[in-house]
PDB file of C-alpha atoms in Angstrom:
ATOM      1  CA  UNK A 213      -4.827  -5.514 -41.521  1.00 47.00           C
ATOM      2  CA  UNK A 214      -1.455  -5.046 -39.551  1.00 52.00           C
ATOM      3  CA  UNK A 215      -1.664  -1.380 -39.364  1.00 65.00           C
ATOM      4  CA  UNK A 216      -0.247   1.410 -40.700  1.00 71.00           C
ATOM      5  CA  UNK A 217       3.679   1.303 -40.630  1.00 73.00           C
ATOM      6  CA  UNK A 218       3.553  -2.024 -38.681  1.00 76.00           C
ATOM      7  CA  UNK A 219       4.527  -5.398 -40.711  1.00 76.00           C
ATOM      8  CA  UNK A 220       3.900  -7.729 -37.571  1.00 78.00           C
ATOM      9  CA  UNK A 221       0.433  -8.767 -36.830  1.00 83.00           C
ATOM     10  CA  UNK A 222       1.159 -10.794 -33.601  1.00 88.00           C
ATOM     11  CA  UNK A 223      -0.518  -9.501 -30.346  1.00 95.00           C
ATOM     12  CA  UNK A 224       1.452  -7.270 -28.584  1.00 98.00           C
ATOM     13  CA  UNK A 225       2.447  -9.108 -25.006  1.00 98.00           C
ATOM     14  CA  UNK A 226       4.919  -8.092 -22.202  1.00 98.00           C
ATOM     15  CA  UNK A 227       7.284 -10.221 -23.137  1.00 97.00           C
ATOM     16  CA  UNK A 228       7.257  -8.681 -26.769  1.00 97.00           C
ATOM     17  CA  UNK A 229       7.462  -5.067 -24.907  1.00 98.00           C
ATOM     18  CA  UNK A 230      11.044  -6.412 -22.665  1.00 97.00           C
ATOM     19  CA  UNK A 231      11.833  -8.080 -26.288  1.00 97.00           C
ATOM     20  CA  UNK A 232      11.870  -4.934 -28.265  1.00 97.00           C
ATOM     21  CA  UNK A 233      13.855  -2.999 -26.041  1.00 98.00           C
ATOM     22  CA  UNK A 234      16.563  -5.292 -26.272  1.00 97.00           C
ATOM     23  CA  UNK A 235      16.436  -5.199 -29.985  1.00 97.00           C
ATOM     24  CA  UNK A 236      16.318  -1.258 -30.013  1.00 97.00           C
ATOM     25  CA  UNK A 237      12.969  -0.807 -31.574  1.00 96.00           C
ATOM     26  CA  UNK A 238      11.062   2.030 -29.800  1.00 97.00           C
ATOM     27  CA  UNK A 239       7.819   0.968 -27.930  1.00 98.00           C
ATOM     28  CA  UNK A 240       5.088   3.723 -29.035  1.00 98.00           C
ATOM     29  CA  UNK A 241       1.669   3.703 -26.547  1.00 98.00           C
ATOM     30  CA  UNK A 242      -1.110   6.244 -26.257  1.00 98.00           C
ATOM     31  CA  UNK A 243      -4.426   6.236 -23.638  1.00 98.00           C
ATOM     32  CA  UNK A 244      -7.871   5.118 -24.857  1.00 98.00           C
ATOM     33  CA  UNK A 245     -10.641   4.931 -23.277  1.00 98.00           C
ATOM     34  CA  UNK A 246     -13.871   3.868 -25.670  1.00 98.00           C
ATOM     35  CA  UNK A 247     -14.296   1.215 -28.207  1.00 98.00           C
ATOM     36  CA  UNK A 248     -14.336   3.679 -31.174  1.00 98.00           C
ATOM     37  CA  UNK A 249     -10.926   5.306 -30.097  1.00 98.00           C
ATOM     38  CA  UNK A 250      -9.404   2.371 -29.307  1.00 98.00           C
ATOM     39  CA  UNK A 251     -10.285   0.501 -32.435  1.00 97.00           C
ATOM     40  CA  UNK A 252      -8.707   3.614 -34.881  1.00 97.00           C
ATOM     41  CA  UNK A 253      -5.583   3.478 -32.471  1.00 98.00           C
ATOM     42  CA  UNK A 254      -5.028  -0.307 -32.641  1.00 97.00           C
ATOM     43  CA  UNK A 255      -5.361  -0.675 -36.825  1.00 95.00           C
ATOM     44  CA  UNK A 256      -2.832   2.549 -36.796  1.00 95.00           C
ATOM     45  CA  UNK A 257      -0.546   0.155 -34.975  1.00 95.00           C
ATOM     46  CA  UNK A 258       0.442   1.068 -31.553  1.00 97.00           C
ATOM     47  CA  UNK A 259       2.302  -1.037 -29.615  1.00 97.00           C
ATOM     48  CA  UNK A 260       0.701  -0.469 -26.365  1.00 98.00           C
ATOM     49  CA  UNK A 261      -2.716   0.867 -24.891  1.00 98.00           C
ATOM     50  CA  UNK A 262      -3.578   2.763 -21.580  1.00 98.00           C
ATOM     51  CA  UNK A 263      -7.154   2.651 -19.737  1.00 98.00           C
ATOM     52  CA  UNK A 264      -5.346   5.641 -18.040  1.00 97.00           C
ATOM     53  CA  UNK A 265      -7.411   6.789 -15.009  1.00 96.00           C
ATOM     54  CA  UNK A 266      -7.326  10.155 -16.868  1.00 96.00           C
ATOM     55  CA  UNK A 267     -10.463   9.246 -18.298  1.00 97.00           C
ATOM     56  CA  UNK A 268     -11.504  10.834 -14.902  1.00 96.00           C
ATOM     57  CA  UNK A 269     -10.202  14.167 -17.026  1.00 94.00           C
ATOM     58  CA  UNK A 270     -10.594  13.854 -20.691  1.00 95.00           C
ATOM     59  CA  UNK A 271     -14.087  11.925 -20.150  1.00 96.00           C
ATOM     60  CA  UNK A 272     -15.848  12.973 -16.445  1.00 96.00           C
ATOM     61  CA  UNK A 273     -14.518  16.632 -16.633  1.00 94.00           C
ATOM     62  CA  UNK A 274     -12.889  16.101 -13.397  1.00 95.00           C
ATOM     63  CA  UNK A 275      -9.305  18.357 -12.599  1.00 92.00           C
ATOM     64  CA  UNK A 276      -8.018  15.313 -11.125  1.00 93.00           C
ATOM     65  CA  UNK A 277      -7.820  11.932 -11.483  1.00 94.00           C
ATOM     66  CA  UNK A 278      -8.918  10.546  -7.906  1.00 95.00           C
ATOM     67  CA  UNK A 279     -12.353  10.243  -8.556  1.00 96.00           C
ATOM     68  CA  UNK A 280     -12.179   7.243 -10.644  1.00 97.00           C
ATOM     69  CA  UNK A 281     -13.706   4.048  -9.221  1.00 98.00           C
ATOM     70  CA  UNK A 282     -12.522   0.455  -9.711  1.00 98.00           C
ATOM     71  CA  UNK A 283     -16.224  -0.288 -11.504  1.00 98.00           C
ATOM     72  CA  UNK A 284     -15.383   3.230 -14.100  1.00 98.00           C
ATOM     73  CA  UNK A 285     -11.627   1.581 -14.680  1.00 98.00           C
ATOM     74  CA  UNK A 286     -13.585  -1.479 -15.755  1.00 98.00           C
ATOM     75  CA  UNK A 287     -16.266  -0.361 -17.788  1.00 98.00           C
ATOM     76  CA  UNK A 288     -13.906   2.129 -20.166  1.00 98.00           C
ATOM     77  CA  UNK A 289     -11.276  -0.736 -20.226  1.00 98.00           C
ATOM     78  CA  UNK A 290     -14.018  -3.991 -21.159  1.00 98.00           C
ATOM     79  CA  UNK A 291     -14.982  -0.755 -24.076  1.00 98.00           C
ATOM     80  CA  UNK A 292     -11.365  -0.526 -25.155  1.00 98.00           C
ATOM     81  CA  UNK A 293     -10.677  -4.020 -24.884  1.00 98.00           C
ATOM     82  CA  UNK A 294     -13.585  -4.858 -27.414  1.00 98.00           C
ATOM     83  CA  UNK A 295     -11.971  -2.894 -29.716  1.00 98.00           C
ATOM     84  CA  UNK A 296      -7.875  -4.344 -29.741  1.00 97.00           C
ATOM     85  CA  UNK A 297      -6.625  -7.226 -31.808  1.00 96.00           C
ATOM     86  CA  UNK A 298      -2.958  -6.330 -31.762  1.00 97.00           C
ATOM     87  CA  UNK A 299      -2.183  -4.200 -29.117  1.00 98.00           C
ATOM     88  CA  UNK A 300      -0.951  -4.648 -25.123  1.00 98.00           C
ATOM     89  CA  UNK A 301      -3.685  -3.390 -22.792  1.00 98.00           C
ATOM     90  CA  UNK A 302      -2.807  -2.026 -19.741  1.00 98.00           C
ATOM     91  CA  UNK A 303      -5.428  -0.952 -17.370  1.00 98.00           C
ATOM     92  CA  UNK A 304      -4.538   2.038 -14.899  1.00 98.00           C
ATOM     93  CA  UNK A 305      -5.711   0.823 -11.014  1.00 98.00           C
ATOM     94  CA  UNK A 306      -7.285   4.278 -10.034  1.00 97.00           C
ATOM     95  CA  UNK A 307      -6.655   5.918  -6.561  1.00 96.00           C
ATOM     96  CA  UNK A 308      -7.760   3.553  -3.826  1.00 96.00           C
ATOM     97  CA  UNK A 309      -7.868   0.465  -5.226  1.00 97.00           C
ATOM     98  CA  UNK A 310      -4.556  -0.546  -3.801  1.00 97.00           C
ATOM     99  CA  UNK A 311      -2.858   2.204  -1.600  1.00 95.00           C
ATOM    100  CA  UNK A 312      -5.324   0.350   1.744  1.00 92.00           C
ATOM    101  CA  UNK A 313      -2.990  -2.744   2.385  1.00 94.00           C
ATOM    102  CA  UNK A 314      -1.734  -5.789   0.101  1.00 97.00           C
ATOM    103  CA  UNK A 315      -5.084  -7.817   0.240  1.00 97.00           C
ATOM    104  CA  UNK A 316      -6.775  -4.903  -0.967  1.00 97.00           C
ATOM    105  CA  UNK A 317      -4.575  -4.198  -3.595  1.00 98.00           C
ATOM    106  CA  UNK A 318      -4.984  -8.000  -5.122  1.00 98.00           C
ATOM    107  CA  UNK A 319      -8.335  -8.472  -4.671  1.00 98.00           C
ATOM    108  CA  UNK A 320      -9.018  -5.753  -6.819  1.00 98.00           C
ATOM    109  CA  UNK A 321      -6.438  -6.543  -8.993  1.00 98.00           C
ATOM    110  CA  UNK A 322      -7.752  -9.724  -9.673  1.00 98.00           C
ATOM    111  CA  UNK A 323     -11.301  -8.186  -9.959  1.00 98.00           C
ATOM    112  CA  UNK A 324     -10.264  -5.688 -12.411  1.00 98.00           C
ATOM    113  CA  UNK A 325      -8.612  -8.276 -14.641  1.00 98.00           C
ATOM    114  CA  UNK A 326     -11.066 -10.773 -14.530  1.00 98.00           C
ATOM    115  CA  UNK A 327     -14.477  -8.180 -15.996  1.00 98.00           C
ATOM    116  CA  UNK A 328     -12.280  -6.280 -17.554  1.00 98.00           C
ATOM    117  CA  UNK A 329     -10.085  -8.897 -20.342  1.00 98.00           C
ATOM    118  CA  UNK A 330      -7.243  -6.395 -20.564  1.00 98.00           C
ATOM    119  CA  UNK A 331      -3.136  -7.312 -20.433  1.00 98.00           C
ATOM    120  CA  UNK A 332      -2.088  -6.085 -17.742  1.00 98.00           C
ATOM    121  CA  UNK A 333      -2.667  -3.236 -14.705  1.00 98.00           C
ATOM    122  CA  UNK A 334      -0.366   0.361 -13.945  1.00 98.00           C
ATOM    123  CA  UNK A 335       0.358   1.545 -10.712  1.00 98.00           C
ATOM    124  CA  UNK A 336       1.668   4.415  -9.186  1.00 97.00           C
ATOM    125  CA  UNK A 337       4.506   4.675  -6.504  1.00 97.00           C
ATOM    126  CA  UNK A 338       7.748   2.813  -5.274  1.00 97.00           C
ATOM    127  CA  UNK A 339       9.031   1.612  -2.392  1.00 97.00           C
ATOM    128  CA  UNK A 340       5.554   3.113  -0.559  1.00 96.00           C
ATOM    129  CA  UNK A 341       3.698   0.237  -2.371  1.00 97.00           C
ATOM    130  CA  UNK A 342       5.950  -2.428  -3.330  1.00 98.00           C
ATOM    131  CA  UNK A 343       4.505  -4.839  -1.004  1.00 98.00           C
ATOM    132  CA  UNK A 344       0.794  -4.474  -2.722  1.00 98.00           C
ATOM    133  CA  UNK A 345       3.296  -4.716  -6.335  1.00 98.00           C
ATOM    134  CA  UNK A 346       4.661  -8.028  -5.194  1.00 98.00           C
ATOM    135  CA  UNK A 347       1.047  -9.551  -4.566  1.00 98.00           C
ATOM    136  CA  UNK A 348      -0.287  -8.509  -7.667  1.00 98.00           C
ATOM    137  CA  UNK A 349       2.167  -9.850  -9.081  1.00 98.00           C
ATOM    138  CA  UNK A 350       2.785 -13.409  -7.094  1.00 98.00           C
ATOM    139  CA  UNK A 351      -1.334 -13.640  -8.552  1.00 98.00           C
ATOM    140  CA  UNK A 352       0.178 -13.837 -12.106  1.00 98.00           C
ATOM    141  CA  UNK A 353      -0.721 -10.506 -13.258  1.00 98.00           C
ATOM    142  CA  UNK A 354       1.817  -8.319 -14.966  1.00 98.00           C
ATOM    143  CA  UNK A 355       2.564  -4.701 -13.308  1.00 98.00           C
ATOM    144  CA  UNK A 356       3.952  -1.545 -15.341  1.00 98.00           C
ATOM    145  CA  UNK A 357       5.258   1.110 -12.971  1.00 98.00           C
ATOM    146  CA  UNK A 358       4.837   4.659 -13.014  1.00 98.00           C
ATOM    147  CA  UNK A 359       7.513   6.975 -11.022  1.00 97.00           C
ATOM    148  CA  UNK A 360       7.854  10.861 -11.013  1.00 96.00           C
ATOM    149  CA  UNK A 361       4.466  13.065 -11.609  1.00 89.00           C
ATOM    150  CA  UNK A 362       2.261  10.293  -9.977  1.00 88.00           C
ATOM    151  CA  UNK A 363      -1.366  11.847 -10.456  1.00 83.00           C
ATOM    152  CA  UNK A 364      -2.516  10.062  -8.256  1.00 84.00           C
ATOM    153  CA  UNK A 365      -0.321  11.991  -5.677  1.00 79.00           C
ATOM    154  CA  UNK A 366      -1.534  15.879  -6.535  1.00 71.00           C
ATOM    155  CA  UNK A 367      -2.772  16.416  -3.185  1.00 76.00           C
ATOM    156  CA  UNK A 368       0.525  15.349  -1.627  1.00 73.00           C
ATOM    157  CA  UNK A 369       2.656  17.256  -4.161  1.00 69.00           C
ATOM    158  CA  UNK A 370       0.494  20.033  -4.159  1.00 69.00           C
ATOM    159  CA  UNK A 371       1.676  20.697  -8.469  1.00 70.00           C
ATOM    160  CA  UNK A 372       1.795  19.512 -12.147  1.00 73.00           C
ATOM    161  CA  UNK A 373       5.362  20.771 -11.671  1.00 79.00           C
ATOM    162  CA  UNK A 374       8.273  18.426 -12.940  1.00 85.00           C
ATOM    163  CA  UNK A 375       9.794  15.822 -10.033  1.00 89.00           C
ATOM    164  CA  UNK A 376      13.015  14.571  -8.915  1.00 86.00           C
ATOM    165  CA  UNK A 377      14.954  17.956 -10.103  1.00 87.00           C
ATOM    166  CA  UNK A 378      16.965  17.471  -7.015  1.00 91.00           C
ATOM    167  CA  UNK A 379      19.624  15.200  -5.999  1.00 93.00           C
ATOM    168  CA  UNK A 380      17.673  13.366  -3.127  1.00 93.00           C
ATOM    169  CA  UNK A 381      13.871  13.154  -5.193  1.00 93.00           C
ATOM    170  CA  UNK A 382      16.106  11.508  -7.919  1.00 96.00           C
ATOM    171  CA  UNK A 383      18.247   9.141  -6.120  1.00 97.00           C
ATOM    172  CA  UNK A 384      15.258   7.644  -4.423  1.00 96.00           C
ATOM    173  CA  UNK A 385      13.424   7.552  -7.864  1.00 97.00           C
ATOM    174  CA  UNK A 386      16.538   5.197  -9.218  1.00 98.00           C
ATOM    175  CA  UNK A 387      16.017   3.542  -5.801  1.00 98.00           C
ATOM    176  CA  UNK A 388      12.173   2.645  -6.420  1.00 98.00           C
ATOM    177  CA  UNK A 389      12.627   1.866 -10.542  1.00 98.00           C
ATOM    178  CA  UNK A 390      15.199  -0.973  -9.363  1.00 98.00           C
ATOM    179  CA  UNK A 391      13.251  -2.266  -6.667  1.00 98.00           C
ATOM    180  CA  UNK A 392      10.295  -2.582  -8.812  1.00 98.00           C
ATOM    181  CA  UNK A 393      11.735  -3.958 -11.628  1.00 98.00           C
ATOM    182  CA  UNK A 394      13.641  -6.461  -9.127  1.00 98.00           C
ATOM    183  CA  UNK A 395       9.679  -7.253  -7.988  1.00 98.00           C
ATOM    184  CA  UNK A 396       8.978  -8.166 -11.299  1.00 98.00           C
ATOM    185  CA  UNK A 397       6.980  -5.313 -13.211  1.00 98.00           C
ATOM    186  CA  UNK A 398       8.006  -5.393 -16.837  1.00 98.00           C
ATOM    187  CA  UNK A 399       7.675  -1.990 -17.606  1.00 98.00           C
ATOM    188  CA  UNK A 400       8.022   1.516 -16.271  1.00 98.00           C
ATOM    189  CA  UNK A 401       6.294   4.571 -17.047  1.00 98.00           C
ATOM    190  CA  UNK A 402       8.535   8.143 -15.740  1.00 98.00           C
ATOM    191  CA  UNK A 403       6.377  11.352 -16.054  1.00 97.00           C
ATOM    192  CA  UNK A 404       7.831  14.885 -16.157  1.00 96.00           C
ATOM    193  CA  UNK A 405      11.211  13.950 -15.184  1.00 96.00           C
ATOM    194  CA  UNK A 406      14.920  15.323 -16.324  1.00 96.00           C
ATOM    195  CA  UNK A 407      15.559  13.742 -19.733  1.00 97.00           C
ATOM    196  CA  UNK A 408      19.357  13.143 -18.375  1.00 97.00           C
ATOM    197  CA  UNK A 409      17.482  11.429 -15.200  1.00 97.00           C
ATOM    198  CA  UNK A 410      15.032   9.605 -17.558  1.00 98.00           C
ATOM    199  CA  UNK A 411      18.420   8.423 -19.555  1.00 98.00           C
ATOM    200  CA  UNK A 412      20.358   6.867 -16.976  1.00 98.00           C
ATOM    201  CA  UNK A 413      17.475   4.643 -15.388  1.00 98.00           C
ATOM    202  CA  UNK A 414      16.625   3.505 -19.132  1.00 98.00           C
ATOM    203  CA  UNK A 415      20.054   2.734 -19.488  1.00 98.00           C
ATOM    204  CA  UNK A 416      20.608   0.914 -15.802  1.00 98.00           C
ATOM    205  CA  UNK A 417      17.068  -1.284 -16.015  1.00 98.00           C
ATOM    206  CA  UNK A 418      16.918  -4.409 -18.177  1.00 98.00           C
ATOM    207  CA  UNK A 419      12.718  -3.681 -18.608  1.00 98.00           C
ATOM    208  CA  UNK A 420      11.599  -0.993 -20.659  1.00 98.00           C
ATOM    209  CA  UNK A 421      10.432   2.860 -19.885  1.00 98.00           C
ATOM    210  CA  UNK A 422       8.240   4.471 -21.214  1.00 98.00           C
ATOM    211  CA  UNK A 423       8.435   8.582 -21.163  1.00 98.00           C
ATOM    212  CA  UNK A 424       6.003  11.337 -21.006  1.00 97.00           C
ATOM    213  CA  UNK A 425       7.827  14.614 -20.210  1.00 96.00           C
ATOM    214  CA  UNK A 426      11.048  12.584 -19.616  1.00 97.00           C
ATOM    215  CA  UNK A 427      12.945  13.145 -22.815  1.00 97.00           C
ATOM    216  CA  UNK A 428      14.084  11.168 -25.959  1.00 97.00           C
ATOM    217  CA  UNK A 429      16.281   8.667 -24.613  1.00 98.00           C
ATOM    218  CA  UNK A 430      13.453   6.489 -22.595  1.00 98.00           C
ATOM    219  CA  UNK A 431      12.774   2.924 -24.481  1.00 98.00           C
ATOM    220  CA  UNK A 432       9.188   4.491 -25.515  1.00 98.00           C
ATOM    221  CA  UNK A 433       6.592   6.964 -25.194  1.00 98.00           C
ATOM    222  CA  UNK A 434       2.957   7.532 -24.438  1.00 98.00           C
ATOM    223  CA  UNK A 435       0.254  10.457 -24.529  1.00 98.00           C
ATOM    224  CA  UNK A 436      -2.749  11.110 -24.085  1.00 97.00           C
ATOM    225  CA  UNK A 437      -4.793  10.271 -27.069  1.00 98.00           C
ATOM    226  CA  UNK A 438      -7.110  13.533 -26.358  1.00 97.00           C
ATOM    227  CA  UNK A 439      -4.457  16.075 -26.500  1.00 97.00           C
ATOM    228  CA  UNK A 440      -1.844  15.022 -29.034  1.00 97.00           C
ATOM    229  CA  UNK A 441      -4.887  14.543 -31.506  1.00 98.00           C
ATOM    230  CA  UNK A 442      -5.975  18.308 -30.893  1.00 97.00           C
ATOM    231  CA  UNK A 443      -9.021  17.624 -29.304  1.00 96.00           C
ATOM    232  CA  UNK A 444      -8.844  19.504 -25.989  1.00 92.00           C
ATOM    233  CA  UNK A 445      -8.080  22.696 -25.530  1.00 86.00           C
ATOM    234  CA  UNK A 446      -6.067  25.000 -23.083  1.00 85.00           C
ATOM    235  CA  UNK A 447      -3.825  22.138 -22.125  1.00 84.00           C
ATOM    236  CA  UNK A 448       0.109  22.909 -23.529  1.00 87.00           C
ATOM    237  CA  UNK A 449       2.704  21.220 -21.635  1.00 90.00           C
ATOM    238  CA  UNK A 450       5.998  21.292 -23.388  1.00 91.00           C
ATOM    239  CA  UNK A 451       6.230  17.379 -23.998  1.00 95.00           C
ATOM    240  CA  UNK A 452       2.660  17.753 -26.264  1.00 96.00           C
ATOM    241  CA  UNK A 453       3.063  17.307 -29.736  1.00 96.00           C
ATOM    242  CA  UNK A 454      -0.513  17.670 -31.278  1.00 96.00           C
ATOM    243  CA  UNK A 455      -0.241  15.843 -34.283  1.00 97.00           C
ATOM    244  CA  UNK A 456      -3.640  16.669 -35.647  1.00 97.00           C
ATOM    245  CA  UNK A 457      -6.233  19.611 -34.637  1.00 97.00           C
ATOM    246  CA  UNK A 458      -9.601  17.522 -33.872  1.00 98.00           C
ATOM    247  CA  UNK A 459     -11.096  20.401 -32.246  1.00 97.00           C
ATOM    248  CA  UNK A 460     -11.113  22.726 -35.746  1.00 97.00           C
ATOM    249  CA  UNK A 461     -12.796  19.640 -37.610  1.00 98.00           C
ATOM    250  CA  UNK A 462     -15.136  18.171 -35.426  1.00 98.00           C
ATOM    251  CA  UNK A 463     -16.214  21.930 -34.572  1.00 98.00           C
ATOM    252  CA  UNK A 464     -16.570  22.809 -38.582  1.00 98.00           C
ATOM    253  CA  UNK A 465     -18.068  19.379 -39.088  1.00 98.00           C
ATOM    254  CA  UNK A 466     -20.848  19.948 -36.369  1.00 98.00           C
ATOM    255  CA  UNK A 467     -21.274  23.738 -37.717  1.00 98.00           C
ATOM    256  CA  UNK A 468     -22.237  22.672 -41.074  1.00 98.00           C
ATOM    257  CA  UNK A 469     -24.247  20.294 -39.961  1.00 98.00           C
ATOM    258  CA  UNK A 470     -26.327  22.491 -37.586  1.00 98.00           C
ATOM    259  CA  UNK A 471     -26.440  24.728 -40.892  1.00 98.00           C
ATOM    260  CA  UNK A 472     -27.487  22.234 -43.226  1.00 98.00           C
ATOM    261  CA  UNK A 473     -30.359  21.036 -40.826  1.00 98.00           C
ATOM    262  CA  UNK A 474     -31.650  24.928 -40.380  1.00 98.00           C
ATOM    263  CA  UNK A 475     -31.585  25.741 -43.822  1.00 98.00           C
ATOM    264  CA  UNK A 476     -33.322  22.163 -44.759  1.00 97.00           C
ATOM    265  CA  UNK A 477     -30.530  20.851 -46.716  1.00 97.00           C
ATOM    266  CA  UNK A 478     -30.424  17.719 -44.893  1.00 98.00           C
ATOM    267  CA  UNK A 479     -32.058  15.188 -45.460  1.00 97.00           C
ATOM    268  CA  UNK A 480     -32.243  15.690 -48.977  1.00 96.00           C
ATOM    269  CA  UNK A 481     -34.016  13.407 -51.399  1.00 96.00           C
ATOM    270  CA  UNK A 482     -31.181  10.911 -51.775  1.00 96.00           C
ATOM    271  CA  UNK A 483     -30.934  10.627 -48.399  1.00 96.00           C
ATOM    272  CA  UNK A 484     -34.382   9.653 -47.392  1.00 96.00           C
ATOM    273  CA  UNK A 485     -36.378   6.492 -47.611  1.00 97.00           C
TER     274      UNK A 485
END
């Protein structure tokens, strides 16, 4: 099966991620974080898959994301990996892991890549961590950025707010997306940034972005599988398109299924042994 509106069956690489945004074609990823979900995203044909730390969120029921530990990154990501033929599986490194020194940073790099089988590893920050980026990546594992709303960051930041709306944030944002691609990452994730911002880095880097909350003009996007399929609630941000309300079904599924067991409807006959 090569997935719905997808005629390629190859697996998705990084190479194939730089290749399509020098052919135009948009790169389309979403976050996953269980073998089930992973497997229905995948034969839908996405390009790309997150392990984004915000399982610490959509799965824990934490605010943030800094709880996650290097041994939760690697048990939802061996889950999601199980479940990919086709896609590119990137693996977020949660908050911790690498923000010590370099040596910490690669070791569990390595460690994380190794139990884990996924494609690759996300990071947060620029020019802050771009020593740790270059040692993860002289160990032959392949980086994707992430610059603006770094998560990771909410306690410095103190907001959700959008970043880099002024002239200094943003020049040091181009800054840090040049030096990292110049380190070698091969893609880079903006969050909540100007879409005229978002625009001219896509246009001045030869590796692809990927937007959320940065606009149309970025190489590609990426959600959060949770939230544009309907399934949480009280979360709106303006870049959420829900394409599907999970929460209405799964709660009218479950309702007439508490209703059917009350009443004795189910099991009936046909259903028993």
């Amino acid at each position: 099966m090569a997935g719905y509106l997808v005629s390629d069956n190859r697996k998705v690489t990084t190479h194939r991620f730089i290749e399509m945004k020098q052919k135009g074609e948009k790169i389309s990823m979403l976050t996953s974080y269980d073998f089930t979900t992973a497997r229905i995203v995948d034969a839908a044909g996405i390009d790309g898959i997150l392990i984004g730390d915000s399982a610490s969120n959509v799965m824990a029921g934490n605010t943030t994301t800094l709880p996650m530990t290097v041994d939760q990154m690697i048990y939802h990501a061996r889950s999601v990996v199980r479940g990919v033929s086709r896609a590119l599986v990137v693996c977020d490194m949660p908050f911790g892991s690498y923000q010590v020194d370099r040596h910490e940073g690669v070791k569990n790099a390595v460690r994380i890549m190794k139990e884990s089988g996924c494609d690759a590893l996300k990071l947060e920050g620029g020019v802050e961590i771009i020593d740790t980026v270059k040692g993860i990546l002289d160990a032959g594992i392949p980086v994707m950025a992430h610059l603006g709303l770094t998560p990771q960051s909410i306690n410095k930041f103190g907001t959700y707010a959008v970043r880099a709306k002024d002239e200094r944030e943003a020049e040091k944002l181009i800054s840090d997306a040049h030096l990292l691609e110049e380190a070698g990452c091969f893609s880079l994730v903006m969050e909540k940034i100007p879409s005229l911002l978002a625009e001219r880095v896509t246009k001045e880097l030869s590796i692809p972005t990927i937007g959320i909350g940065a606009g149309g003009k970025t190489d590609g996007q990426i959600l959060v599988v949770a939230d544009m399929l309907g399934m949480t609630q009280g979360f709106s941000p303006r870049f959420l398109r829900r394409y599907a309300n999970l929460y209405e079904v799964m709660t009218d599924a479950i309702g007439s299924y508490v209703g059917d067991v009350k009443s004795g409807d189910f099991p009936n006959e046909e259903e028993s042994y």
